[in-house]
JSON list of C-alpha atoms and ligand atoms in Angstrom, two decimals:
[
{"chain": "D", "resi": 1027, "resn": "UNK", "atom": "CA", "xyz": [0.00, 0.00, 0.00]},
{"chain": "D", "resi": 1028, "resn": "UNK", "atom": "CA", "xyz": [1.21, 3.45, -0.76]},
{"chain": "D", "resi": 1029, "resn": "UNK", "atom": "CA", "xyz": [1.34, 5.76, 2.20]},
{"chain": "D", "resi": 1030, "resn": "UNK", "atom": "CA", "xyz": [-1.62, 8.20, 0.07]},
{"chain": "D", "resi": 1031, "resn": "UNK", "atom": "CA", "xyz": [-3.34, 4.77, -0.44]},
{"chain": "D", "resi": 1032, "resn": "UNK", "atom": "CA", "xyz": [-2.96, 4.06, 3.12]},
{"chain": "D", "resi": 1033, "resn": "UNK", "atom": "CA", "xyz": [-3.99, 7.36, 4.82]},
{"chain": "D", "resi": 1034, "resn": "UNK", "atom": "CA", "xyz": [-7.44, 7.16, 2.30]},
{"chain": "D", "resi": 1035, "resn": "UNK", "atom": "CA", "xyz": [-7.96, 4.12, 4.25]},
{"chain": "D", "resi": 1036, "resn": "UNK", "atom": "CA", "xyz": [-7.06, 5.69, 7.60]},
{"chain": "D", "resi": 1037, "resn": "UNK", "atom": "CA", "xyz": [-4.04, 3.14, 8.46]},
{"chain": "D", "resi": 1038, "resn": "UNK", "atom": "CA", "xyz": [-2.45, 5.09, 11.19]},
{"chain": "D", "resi": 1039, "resn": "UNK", "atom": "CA", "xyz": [1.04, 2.78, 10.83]},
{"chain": "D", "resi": 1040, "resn": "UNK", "atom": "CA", "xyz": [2.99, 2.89, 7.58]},
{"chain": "D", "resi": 1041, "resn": "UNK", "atom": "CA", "xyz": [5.42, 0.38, 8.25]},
{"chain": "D", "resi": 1042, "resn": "UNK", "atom": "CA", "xyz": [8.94, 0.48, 5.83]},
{"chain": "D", "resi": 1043, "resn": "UNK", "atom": "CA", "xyz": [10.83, -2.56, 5.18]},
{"chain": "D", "resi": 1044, "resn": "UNK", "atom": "CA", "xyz": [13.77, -1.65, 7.74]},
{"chain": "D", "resi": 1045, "resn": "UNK", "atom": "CA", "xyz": [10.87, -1.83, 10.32]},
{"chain": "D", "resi": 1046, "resn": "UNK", "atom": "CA", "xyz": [11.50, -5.99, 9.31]},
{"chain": "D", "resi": 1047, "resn": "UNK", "atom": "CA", "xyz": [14.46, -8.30, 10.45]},
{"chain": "D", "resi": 1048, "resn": "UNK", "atom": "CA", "xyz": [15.56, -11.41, 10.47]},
{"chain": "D", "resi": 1049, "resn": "UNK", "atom": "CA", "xyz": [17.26, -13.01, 13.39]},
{"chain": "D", "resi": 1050, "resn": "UNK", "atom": "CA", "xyz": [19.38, -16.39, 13.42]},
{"chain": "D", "resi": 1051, "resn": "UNK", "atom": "CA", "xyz": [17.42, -18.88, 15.73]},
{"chain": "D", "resi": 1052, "resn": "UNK", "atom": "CA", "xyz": [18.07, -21.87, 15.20]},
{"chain": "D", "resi": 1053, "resn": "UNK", "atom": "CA", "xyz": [20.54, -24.21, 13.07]},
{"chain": "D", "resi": 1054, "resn": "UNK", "atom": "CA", "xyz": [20.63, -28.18, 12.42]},
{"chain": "D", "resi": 1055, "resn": "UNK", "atom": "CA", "xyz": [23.51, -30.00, 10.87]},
{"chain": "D", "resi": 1056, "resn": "UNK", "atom": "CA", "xyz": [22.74, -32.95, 9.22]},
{"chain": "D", "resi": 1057, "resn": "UNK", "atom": "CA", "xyz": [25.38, -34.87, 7.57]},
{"chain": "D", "resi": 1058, "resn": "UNK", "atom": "CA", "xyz": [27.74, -31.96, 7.33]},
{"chain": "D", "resi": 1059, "resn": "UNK", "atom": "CA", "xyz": [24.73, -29.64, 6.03]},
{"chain": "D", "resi": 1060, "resn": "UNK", "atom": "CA", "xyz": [23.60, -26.90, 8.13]},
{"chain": "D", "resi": 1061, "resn": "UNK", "atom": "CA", "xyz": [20.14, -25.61, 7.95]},
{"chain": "D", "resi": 1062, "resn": "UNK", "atom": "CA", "xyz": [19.95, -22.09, 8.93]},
{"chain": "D", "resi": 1063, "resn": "UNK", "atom": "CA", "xyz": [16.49, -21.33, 10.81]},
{"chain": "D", "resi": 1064, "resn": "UNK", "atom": "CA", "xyz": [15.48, -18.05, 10.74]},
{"chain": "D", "resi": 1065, "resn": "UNK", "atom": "CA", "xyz": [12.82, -15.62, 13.25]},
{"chain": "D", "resi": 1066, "resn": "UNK", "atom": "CA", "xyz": [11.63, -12.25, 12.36]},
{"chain": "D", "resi": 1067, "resn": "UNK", "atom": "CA", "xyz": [10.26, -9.00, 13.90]},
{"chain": "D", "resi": 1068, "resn": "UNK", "atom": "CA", "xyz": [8.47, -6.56, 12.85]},
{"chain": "D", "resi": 1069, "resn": "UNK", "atom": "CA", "xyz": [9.06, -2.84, 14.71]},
{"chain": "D", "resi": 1070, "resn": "UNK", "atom": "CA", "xyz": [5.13, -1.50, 14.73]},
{"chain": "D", "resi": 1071, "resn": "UNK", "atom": "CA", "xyz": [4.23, 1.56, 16.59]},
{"chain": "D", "resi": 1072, "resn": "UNK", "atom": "CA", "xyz": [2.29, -0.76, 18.70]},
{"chain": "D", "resi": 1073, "resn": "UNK", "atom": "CA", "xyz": [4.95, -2.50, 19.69]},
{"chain": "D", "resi": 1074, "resn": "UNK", "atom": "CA", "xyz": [7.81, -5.24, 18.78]},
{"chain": "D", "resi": 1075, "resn": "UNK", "atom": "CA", "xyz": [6.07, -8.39, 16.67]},
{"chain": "D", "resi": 1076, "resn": "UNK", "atom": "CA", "xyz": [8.06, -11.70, 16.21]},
{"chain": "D", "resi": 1077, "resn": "UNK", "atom": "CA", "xyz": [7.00, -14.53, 13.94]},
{"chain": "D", "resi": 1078, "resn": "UNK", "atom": "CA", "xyz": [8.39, -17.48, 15.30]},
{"chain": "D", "resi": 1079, "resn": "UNK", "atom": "CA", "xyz": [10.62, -18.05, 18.59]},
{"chain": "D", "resi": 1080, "resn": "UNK", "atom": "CA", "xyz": [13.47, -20.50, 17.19]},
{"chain": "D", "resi": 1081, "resn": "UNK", "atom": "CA", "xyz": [15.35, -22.90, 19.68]},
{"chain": "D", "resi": 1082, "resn": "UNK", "atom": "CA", "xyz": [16.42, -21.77, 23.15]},
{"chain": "D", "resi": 1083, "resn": "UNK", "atom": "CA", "xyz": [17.78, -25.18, 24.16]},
{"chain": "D", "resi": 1084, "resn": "UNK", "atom": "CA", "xyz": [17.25, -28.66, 22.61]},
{"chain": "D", "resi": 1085, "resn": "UNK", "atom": "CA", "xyz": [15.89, -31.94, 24.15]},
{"chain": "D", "resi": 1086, "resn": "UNK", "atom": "CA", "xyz": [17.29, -35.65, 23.20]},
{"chain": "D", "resi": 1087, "resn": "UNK", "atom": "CA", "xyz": [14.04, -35.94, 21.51]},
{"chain": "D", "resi": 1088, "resn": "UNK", "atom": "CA", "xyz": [14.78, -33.77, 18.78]},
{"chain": "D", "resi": 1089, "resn": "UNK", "atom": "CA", "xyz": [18.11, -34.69, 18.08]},
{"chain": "D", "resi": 1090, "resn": "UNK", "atom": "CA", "xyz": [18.29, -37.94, 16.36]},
{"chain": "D", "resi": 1091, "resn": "UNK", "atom": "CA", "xyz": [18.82, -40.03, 13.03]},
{"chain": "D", "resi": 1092, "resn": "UNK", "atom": "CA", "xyz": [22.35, -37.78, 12.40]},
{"chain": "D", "resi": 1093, "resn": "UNK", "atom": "CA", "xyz": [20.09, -34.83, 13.01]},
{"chain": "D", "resi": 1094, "resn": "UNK", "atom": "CA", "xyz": [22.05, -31.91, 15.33]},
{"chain": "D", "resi": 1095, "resn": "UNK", "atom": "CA", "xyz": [19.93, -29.25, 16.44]},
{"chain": "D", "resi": 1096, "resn": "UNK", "atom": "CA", "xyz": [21.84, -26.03, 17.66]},
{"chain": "D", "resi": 1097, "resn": "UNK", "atom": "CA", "xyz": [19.74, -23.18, 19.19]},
{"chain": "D", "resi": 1098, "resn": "UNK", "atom": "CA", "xyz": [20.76, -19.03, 18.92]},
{"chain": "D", "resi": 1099, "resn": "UNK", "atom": "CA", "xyz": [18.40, -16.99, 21.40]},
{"chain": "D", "resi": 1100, "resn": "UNK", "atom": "CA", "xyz": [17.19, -14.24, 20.55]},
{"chain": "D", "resi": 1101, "resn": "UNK", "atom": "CA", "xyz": [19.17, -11.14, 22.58]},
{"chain": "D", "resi": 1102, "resn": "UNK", "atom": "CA", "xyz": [17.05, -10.12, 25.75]},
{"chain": "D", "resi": 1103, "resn": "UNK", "atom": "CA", "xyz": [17.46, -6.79, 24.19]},
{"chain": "D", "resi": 1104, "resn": "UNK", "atom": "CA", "xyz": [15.01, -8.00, 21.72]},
{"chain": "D", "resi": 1105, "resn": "UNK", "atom": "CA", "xyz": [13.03, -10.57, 23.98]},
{"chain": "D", "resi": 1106, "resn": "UNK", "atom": "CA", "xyz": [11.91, -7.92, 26.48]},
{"chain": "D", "resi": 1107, "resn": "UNK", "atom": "CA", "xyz": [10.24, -5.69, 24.13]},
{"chain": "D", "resi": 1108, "resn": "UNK", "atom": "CA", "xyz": [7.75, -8.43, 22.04]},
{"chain": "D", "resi": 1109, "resn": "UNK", "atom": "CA", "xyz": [4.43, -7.26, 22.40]},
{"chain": "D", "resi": 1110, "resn": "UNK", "atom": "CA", "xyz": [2.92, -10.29, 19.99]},
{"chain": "D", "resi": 1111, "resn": "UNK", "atom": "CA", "xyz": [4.01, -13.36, 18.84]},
{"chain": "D", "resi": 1112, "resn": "UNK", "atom": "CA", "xyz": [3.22, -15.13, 15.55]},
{"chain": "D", "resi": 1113, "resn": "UNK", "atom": "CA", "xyz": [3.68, -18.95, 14.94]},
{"chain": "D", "resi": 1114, "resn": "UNK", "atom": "CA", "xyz": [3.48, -19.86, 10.98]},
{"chain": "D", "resi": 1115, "resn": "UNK", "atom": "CA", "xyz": [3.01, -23.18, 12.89]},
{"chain": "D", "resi": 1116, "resn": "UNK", "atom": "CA", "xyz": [4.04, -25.31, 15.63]},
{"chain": "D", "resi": 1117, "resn": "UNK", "atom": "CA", "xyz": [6.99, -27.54, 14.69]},
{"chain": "D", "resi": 1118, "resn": "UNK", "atom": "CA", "xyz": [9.68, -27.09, 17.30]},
{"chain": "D", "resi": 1119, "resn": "UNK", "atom": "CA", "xyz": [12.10, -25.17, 15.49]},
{"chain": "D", "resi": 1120, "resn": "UNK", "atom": "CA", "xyz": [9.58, -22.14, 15.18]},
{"chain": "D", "resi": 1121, "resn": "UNK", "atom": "CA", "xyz": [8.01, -22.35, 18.51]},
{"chain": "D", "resi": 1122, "resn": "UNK", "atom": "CA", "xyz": [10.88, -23.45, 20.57]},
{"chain": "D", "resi": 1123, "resn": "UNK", "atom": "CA", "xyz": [10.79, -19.84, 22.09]},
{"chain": "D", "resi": 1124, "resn": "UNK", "atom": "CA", "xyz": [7.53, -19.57, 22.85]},
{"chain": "D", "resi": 1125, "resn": "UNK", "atom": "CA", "xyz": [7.86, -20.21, 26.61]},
{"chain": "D", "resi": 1126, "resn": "UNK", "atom": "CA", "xyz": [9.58, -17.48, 26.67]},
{"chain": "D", "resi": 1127, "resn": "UNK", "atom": "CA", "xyz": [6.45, -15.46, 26.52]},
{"chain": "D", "resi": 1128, "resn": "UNK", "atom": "CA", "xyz": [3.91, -15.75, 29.20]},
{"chain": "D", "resi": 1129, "resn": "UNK", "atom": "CA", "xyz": [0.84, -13.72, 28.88]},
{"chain": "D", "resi": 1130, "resn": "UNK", "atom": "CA", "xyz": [2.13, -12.24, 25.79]},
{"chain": "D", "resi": 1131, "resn": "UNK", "atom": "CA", "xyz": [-0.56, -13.14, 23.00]},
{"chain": "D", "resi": 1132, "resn": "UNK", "atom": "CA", "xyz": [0.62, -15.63, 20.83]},
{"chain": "D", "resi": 1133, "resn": "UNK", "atom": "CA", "xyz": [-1.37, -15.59, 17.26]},
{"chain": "D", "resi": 1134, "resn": "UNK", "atom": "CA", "xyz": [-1.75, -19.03, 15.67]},
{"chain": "D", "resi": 1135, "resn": "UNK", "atom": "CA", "xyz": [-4.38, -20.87, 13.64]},
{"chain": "D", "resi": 1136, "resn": "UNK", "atom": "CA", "xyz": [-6.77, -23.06, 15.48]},
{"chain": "D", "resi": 1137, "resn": "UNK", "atom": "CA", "xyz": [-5.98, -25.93, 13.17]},
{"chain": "D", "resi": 1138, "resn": "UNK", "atom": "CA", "xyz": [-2.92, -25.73, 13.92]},
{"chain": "D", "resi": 1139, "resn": "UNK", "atom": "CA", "xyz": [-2.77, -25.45, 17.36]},
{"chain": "D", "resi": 1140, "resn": "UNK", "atom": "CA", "xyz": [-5.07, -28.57, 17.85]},
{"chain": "D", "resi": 1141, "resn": "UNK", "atom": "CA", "xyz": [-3.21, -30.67, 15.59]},
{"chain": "D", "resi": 1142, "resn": "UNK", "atom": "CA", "xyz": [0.22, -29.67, 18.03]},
{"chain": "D", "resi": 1143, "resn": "UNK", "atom": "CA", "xyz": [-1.40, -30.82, 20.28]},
{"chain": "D", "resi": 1144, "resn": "UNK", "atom": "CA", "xyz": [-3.03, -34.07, 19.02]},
{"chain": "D", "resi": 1145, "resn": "UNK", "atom": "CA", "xyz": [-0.81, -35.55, 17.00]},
{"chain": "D", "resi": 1146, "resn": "UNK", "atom": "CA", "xyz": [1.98, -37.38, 17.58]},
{"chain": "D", "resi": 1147, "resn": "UNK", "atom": "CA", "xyz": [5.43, -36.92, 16.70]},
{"chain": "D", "resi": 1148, "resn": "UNK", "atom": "CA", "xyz": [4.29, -33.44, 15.98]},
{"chain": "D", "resi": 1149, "resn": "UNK", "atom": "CA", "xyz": [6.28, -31.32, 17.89]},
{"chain": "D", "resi": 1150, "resn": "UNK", "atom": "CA", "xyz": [7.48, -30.92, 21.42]},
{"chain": "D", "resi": 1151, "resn": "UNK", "atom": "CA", "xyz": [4.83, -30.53, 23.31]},
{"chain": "D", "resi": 1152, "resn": "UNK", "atom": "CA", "xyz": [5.82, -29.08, 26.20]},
{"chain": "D", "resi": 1153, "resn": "UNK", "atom": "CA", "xyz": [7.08, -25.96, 23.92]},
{"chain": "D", "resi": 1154, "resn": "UNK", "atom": "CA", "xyz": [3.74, -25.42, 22.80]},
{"chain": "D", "resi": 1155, "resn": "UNK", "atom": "CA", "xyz": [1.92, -25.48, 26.21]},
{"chain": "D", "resi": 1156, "resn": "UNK", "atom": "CA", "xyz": [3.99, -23.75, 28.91]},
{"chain": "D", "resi": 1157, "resn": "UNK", "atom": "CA", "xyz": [3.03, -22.04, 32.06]},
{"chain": "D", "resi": 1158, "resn": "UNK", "atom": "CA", "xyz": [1.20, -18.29, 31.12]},
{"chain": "D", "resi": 1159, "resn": "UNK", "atom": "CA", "xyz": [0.83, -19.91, 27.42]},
{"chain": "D", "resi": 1160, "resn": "UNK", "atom": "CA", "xyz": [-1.59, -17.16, 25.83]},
{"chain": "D", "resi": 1161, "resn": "UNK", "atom": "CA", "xyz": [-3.30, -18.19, 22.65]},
{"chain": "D", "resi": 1162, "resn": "UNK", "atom": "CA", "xyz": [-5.25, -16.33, 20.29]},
{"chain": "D", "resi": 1163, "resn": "UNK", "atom": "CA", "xyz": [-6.67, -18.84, 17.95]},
{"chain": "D", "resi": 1164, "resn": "UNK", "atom": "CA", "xyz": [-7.71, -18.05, 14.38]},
{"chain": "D", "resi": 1165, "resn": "UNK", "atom": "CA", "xyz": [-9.77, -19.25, 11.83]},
{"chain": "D", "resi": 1166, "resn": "UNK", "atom": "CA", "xyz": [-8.33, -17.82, 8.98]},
{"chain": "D", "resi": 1167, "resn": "UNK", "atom": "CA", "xyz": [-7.44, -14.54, 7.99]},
{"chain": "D", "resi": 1168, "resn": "UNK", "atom": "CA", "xyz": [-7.10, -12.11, 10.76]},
{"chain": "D", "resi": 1169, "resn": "UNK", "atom": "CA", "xyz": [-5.55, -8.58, 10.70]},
{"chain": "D", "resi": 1170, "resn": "UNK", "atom": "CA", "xyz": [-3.68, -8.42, 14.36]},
{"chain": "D", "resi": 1171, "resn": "UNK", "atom": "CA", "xyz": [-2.48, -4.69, 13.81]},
{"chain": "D", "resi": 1172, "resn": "UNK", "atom": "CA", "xyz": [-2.11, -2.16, 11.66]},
{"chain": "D", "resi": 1173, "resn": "UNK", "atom": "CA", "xyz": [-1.05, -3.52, 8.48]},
{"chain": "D", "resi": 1174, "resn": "UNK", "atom": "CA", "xyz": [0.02, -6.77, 10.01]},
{"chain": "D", "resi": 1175, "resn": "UNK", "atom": "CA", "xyz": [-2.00, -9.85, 8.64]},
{"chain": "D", "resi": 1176, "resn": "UNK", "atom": "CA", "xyz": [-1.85, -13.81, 8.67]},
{"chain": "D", "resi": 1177, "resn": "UNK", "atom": "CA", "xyz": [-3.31, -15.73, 6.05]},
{"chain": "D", "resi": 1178, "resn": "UNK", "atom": "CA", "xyz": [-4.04, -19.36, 6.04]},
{"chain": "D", "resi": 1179, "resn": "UNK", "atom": "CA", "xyz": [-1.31, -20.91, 3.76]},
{"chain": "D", "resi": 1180, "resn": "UNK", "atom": "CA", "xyz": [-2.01, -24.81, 4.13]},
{"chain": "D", "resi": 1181, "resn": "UNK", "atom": "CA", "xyz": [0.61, -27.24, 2.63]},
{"chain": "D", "resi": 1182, "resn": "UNK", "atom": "CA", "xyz": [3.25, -27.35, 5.05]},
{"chain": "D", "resi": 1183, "resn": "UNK", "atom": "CA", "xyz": [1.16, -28.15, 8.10]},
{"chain": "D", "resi": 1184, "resn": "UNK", "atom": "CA", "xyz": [-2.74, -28.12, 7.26]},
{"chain": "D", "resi": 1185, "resn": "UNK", "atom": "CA", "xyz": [-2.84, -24.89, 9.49]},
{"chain": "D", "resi": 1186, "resn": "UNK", "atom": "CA", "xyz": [0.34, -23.13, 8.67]},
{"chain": "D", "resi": 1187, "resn": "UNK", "atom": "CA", "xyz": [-0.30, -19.67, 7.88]},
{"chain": "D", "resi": 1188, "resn": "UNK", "atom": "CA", "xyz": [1.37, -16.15, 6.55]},
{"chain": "D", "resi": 1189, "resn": "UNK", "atom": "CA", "xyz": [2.58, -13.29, 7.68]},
{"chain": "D", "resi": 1190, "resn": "UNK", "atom": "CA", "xyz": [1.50, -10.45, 5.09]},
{"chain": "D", "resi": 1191, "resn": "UNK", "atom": "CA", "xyz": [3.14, -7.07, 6.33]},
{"chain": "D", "resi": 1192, "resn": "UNK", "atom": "CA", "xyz": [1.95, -3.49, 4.28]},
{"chain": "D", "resi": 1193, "resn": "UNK", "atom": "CA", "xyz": [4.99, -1.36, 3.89]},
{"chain": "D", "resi": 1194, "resn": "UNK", "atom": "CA", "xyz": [5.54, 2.05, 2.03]},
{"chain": "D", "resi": 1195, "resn": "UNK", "atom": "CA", "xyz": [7.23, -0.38, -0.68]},
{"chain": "D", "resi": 1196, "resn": "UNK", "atom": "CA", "xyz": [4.34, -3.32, -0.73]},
{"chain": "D", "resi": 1197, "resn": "UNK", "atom": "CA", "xyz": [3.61, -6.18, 0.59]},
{"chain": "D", "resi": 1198, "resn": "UNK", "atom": "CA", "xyz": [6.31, -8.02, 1.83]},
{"chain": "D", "resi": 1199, "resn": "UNK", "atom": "CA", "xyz": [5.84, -12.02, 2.82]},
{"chain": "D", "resi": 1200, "resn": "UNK", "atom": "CA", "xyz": [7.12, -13.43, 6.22]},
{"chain": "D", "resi": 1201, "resn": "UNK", "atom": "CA", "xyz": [6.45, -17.40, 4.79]},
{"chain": "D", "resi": 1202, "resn": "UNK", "atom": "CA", "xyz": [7.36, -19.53, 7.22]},
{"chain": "D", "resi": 1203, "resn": "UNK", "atom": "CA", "xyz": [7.68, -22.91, 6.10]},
{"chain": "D", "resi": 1204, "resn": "UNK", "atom": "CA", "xyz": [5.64, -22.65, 2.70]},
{"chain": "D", "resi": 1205, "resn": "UNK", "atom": "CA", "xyz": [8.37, -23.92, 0.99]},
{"chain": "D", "resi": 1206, "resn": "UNK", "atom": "CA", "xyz": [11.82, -25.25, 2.23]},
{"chain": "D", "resi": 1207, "resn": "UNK", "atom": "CA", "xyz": [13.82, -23.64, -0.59]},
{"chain": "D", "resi": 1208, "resn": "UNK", "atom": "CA", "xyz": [12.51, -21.13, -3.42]},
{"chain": "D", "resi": 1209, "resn": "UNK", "atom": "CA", "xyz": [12.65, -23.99, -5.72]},
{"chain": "D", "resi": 1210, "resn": "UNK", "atom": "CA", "xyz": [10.09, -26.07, -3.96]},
{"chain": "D", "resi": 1211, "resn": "UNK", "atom": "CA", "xyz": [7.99, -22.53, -3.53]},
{"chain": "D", "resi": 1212, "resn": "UNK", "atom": "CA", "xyz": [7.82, -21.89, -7.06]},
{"chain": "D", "resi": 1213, "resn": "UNK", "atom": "CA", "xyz": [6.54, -25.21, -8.10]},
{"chain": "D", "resi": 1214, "resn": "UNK", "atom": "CA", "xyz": [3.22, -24.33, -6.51]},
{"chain": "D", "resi": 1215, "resn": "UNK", "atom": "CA", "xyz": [1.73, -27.41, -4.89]},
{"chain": "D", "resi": 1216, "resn": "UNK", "atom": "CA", "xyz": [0.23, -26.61, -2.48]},
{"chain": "D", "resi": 1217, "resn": "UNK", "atom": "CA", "xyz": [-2.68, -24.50, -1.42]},
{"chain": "D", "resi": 1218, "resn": "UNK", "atom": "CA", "xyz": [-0.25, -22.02, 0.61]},
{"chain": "D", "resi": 1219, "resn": "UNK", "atom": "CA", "xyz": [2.68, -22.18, -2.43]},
{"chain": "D", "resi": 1220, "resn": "UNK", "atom": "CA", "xyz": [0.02, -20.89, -4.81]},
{"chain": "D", "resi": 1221, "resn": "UNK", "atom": "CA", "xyz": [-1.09, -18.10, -2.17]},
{"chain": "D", "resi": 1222, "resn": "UNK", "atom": "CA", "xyz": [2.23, -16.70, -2.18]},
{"chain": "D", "resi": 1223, "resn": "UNK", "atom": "CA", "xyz": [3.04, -17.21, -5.68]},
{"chain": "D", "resi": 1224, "resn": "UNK", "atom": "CA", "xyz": [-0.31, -15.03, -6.49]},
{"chain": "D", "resi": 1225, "resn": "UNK", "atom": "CA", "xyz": [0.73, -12.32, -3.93]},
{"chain": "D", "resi": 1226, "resn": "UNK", "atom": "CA", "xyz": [4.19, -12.25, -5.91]},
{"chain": "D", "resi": 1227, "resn": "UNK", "atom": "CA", "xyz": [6.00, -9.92, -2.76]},
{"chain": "D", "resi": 1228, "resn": "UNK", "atom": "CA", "xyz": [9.36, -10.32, -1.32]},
{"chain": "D", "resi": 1229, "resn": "UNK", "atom": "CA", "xyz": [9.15, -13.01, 1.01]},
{"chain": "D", "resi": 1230, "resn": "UNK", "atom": "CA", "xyz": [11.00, -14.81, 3.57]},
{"chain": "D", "resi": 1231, "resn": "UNK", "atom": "CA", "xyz": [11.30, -18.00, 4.22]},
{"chain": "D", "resi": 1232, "resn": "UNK", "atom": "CA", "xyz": [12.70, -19.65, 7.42]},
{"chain": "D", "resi": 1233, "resn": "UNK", "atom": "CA", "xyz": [15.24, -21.96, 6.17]},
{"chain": "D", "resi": 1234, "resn": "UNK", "atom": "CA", "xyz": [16.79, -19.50, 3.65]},
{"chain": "D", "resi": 1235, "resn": "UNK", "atom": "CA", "xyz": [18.74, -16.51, 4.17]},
{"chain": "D", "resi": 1236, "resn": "UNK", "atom": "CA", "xyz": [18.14, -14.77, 0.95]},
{"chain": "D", "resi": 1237, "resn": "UNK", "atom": "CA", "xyz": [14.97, -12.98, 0.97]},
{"chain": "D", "resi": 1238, "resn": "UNK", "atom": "CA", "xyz": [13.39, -12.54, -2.79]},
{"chain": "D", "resi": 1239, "resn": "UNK", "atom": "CA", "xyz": [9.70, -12.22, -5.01]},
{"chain": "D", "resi": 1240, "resn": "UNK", "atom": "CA", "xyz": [9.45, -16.13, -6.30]},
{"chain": "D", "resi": 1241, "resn": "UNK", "atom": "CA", "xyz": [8.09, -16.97, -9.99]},
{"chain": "D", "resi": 1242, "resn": "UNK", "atom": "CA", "xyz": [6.39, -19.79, -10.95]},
{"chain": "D", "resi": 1243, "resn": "UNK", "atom": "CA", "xyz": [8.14, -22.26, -12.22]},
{"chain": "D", "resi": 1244, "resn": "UNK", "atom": "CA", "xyz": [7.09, -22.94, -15.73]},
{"chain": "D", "resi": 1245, "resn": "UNK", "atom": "CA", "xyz": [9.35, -26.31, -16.99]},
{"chain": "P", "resi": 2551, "resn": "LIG", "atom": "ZN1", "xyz": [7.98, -26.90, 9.80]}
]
C-alpha cells in the first residue's frame, strides 16, 4: 500500500521494510549440512512483533537419526520488548521460544494449534503449552495490527499460515515454512505455495537466508 493509499484508508502505521528483520534462531547440521532457521520482527508503533521463537535449548528428543539441532536466542534486548508473537506453525524449530512469553498473545491458527497438540510426533509438546501460554486462535485470515496480517497458507502443516506485512514499498511475505527452498515454492503445490506465488512480494522463508519475489516455475 502506498502511504496516500494508506492514509485514504485511515491506516495510522505505515510500516517500511527496515521496520522488518531477520534473526538467526536456530541451526541443524545434518550430515555436514547446516540448515539455517530463521525468526523475524516486525518494529510497529504498537509494539515489537516476532513470527516465530526459534530454539532456546534442545531436548534428546529432537536430536536424532544424524540430526544436530543447535539453538541461537534471541538477545534479551530483543526478547523484552515483544508485544505479539506469531507462529506460521508449531513444529519445534519455530516455537521453541515460545515459553519465553507468558501472557504475551501468541497468534496461531486453530488448526494448527489442535493438531500440536493431538498428534503425535508433531512437535514438542511441552514448547507449545507452557506455564502463562496465551493463545489467540484463528480461523483464517485475521488482521492483528495495523497492516500486520496472517493468512491461512495450508501445505506445510494443514494450518500453517502467513505473515502479510503493508509497507511504504508493498507487501512483503514473512512465509514460514511454505516452501523449504525457493525452488520447492515456485513449483506451486500446495494450497499455501500458490497463495504466495499469487501475492508475488518479497518473502522470507525460514530456512533461507536470501529474501526474494518467487516466480512460478514454468518447466
Ligand atoms: Zn515446519
Amino acid at each position: 500500500m502506498r502511504p496516500e493509499e494508506a492514509a485514504e484508508k485511515g491506516v495510522q502505521a505505515v510500516l517500511s521494510r527496515d521496520d522488518i528483520a531477520r534473526h538467526l534462531t536456530s541451526e541443524m547440521v545434518f550430515d555436514g549440512d547446516r540448515l539455517p532457521g530463521y525468526s523475524d520482527t516486525i518494529e510497529h508503533p504498537d509494539g515489537l512483533v516476532l513470527v516465530d521463537t526459534g530454539l532456546i535449548d534442545t531436548t534428546p528428543a529432537i536430536n536424532g537419526d544424524g540430526e544436530e539441532w543447535h539453538p541461537y536466542p534471541l538477545p534479551d534486548e530483543l526478547v523484552s520488548r515483544v508485544a505479539v508473537v506469531v507462529n506460521t506453525h508449531l513444529h519445534f524449530d519455530h516455537c521453541g521460544g515460545n515459553r519465553l512469553f507468558p501472557g504475551i498473545p501468541i497468534h496461531v491458527q486453530r488448526r494448527e494449534l489442535a493438531d500440536a497438540r493431538t498428534e503425535n510426533d508433531y512437535t514438542v509438546r511441552e514448547w507449545v503449552d507452557f506455564p502463562g501460554a496465551t493463545y489467540v486462535e484463528h480461523d483464517g485470515e485475521a488482521e492483528i495490527l495495523p497492516g500486520i496480517r496472517l493468512l491461512p497458507a495450508p501445505g506445510h502443516t494443514a494450518g500453517h499460515q502467513i505473515v502479510v506485512v503493508e509497507t511504504d514499498e508493498g507487501p512483503v511475505v514473512l512465509g514460514g515454512d511454505v516452501g523449504h527452498w525457493f525452488d520447492e515454492l515456485e513449483r506451486g503445490d500446495t494450497p499455501g505455495q500458490q497463495l504466495v506465488l499469487e501475492l508475488a512480494a518479497p518473502t522470507h522463508l525460514a530456512h533461507v537466508a536470501e529474501v526474494r519475489v518467487p516466480h512460478p516455475r514454468t518447466d
